mmCIF file of C-alpha atoms in Angstrom:
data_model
loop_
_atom_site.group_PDB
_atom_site.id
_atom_site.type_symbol
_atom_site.label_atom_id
_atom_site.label_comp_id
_atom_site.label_asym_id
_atom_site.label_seq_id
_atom_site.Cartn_x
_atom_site.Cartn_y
_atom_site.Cartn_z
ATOM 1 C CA UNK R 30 0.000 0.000 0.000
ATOM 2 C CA UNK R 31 1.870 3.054 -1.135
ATOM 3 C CA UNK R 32 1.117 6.613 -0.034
ATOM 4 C CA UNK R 33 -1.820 8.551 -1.332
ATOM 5 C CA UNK R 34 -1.694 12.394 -3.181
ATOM 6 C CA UNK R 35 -2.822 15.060 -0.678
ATOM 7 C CA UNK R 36 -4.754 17.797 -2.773
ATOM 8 C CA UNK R 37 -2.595 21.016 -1.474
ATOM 9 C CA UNK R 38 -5.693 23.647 -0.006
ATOM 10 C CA UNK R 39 -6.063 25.106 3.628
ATOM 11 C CA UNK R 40 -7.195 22.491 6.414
ATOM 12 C CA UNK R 41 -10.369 23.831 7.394
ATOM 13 C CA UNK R 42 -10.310 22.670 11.538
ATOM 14 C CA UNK R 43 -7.938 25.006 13.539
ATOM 15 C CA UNK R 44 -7.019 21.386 15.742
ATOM 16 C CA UNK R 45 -6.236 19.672 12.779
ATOM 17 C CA UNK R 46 -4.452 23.190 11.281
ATOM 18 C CA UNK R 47 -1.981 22.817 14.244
ATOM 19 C CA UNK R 48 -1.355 19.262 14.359
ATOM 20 C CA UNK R 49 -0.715 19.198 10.546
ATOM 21 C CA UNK R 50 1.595 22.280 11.510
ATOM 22 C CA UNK R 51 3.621 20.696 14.152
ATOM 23 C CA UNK R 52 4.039 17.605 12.103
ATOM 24 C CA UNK R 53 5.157 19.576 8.705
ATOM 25 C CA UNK R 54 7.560 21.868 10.907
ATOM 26 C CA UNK R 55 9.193 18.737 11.848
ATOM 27 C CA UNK R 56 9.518 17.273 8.724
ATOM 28 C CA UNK R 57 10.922 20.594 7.045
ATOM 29 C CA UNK R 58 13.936 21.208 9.644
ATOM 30 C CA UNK R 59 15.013 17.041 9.535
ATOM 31 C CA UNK R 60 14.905 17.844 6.214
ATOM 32 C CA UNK R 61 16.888 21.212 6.476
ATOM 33 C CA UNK R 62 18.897 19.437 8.697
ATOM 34 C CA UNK R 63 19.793 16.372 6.633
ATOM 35 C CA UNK R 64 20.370 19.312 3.237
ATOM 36 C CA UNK R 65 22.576 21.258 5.544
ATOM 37 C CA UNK R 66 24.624 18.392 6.555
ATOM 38 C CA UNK R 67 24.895 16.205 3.220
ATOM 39 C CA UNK R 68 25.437 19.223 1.150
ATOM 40 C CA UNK R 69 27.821 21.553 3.100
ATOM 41 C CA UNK R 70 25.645 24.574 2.925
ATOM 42 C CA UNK R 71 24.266 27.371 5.043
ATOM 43 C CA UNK R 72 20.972 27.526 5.534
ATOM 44 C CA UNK R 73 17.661 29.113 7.708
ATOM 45 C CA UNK R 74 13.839 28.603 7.458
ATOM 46 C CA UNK R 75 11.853 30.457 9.945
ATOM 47 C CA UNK R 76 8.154 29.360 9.729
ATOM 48 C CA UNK R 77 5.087 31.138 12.216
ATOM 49 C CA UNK R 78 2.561 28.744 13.794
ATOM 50 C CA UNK R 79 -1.330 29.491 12.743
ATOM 51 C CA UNK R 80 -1.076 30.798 16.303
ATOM 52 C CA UNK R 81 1.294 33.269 14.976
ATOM 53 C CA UNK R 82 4.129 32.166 17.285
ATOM 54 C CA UNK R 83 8.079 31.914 15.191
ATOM 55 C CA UNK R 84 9.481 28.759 14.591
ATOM 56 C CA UNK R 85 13.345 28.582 13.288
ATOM 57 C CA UNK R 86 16.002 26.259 12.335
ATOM 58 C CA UNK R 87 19.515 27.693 11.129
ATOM 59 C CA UNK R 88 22.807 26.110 10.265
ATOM 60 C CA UNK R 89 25.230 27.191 11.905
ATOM 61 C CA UNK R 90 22.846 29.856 13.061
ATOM 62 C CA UNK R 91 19.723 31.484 11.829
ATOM 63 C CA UNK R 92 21.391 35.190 12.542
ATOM 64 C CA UNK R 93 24.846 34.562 10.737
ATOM 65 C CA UNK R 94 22.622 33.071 7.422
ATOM 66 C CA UNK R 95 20.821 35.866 7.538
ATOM 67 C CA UNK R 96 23.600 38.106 8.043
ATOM 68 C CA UNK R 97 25.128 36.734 5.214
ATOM 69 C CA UNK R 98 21.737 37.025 3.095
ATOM 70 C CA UNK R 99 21.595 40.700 4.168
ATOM 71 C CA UNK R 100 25.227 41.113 3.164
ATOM 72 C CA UNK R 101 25.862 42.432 7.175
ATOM 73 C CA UNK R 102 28.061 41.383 9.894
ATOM 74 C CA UNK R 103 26.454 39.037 12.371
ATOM 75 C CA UNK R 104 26.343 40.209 15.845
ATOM 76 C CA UNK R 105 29.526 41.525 17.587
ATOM 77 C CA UNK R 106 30.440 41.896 21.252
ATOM 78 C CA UNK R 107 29.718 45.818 20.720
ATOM 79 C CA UNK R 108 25.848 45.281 20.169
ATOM 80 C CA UNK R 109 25.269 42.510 23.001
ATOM 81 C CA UNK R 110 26.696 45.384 25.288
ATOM 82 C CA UNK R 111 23.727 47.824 23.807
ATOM 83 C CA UNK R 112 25.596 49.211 20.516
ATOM 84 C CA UNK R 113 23.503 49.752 17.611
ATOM 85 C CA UNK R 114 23.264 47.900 14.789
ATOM 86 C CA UNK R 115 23.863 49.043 11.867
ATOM 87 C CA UNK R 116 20.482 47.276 10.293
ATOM 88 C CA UNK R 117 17.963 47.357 12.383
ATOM 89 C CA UNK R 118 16.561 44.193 10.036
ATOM 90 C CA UNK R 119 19.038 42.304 12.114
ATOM 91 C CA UNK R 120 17.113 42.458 14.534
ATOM 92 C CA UNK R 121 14.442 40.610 12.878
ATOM 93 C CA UNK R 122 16.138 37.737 12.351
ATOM 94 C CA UNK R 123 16.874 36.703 16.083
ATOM 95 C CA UNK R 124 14.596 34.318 16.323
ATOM 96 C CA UNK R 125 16.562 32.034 18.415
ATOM 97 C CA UNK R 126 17.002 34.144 20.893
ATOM 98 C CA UNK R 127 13.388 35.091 21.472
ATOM 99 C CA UNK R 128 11.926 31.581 21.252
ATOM 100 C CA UNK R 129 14.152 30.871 24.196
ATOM 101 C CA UNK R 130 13.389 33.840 25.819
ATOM 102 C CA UNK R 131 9.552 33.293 25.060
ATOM 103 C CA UNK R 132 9.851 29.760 26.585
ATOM 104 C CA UNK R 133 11.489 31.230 29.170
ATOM 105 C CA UNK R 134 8.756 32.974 30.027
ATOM 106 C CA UNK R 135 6.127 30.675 29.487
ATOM 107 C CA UNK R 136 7.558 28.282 32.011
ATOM 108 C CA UNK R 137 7.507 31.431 33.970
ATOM 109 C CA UNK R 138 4.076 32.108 33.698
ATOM 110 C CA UNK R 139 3.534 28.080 34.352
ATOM 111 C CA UNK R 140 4.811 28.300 37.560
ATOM 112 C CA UNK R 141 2.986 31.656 38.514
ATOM 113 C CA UNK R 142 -0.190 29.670 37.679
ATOM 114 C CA UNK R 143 0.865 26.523 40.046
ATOM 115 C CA UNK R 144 1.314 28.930 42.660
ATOM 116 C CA UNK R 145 -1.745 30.659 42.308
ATOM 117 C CA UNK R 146 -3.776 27.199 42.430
ATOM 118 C CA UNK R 147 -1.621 26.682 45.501
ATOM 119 C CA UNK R 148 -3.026 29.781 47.302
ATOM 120 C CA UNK R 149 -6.336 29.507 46.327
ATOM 121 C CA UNK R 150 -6.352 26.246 47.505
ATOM 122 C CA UNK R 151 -4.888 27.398 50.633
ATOM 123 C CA UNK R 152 -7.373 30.112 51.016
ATOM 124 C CA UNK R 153 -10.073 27.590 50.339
ATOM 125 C CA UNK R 154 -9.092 25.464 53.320
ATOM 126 C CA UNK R 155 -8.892 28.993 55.159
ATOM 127 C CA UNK R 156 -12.188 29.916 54.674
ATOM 128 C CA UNK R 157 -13.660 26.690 55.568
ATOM 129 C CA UNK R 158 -11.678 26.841 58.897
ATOM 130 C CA UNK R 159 -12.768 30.496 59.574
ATOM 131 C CA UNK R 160 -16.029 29.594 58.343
ATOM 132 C CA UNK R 161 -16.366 26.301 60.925
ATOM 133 C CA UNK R 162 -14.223 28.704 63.777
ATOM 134 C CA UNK R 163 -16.939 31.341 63.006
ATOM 135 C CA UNK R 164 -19.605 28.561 63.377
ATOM 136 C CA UNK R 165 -18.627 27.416 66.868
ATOM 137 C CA UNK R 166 -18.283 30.654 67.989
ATOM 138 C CA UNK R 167 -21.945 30.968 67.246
ATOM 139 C CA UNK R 168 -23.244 28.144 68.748
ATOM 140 C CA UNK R 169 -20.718 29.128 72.157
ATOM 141 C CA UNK R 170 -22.460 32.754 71.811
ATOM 142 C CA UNK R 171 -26.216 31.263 71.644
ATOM 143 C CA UNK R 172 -25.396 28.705 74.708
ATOM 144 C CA UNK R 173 -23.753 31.771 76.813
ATOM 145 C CA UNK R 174 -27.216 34.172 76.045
ATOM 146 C CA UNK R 175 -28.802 31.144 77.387
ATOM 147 C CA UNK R 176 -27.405 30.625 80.399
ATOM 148 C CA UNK R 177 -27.449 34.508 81.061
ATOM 149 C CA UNK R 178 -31.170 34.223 80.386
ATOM 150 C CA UNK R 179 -31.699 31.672 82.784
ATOM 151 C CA UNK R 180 -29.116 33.291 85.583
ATOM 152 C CA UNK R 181 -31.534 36.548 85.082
ATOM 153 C CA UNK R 182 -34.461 34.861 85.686
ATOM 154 C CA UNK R 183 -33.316 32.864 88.765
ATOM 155 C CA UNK R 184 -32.028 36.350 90.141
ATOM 156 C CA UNK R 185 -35.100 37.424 89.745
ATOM 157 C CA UNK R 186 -37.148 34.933 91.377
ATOM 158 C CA UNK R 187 -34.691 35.340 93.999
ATOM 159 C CA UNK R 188 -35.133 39.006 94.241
ATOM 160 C CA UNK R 189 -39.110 38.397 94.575
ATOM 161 C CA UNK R 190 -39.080 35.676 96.780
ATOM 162 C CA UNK R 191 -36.770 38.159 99.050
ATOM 163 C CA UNK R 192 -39.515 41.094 98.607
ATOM 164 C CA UNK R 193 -41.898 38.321 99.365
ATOM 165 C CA UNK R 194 -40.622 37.751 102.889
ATOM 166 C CA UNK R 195 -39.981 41.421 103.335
ATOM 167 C CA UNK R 196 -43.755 41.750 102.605
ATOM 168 C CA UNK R 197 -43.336 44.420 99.982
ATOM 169 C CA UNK R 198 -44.249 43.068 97.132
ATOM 170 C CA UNK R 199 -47.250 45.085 95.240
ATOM 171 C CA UNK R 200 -50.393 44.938 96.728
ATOM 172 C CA UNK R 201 -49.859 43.041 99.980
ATOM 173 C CA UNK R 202 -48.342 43.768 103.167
ATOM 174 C CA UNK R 203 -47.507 42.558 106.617
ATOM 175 C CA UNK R 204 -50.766 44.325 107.480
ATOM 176 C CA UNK R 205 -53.041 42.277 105.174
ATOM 177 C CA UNK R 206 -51.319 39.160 106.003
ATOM 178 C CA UNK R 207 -51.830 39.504 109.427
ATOM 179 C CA UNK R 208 -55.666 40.065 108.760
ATOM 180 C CA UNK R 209 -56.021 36.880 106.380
ATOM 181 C CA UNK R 210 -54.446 35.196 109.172
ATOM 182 C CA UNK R 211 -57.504 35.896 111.936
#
């Protein structure tokens, strides 16, 4: 069973768009690779992904090709210290550099987002304490203005039964007592 012709138009599904991407991009720098190696030569591709992010492959580098393209002098020791260059084109062509620098910074931004899961895990389990704390505390606060409820009343039964043997509570004295009595 041999291979079959693919008809050459855009894939359609942005899934499939990238995975047919990813596959191509490999295929094109082995094969880059293998040109570069079995022919002697000098070469760069720089592809973007549909996601618009830069792919490169260079031998020996993708910024001394393209210096050489451009008919300019690859990057001295003057312009990593901040010189100017004297095409700003070069620029352009530093590809390398910025994909690590962009990975760089995704695996940045990965670990940013592992931490922040951690802490809002940890404020999850926070809230549940405070929340179960906060709870307790409730129930303590309803038991307490129970007890205070039931030490006023018994105050005040004591307080009346004292007025009661005093005679002074409302209504009846030692006077009428003393006449219920006979």
């Amino acid at each position: 069973m041999g291979r079959k012709k693919i008809k050459m138009e855009l894939v359609k599904d942005p899934n499939t768009r990238q995975v047919t991407f990813s596959k191509r991009r490999t295929g094109l720098f082995k094969k880059t690779n293998e040109l570069s190696i079995m022919c002697g030569t000098e070469i760069a591709v720089v592809v973007f992904s549909p996601g618009n992010k830069p792919y490169s492959y260079g031998h020996p580098s993708v910024d001394a090709v393209a210096a050489k393209y451009l008919q300019i002098e690859p990057n001295s020791d003057d312009d990593a210290q901040g010189g100017s260059t004297s095409n700003p084109s070069a620029d352009v062509f530093d590809m390398d550099q910025q994909n690590l620098e962009l990975a760089d910074v995704m695996a940045q931004i990965r670990e940013e987002e592992k931490k922040a899961k951690v802490l809002a895990e940890t404020l999850k389990e926070q809230q549940v304490t405070i929340r179960s704390e906060y709870q307790d505390l409730n129930d303590c606060y309803g038991e307490l203005q129970g007890m205070v409820e039931k030490r006023l009343t018994e105050f005040e039964i004591a307080e009346l039964m004292v007025l009661l043997s005093e005679g002074k509570v409302e209504g009846m004295t030692v006077e009428n007592k003393d006449e219920k009595k006979k």
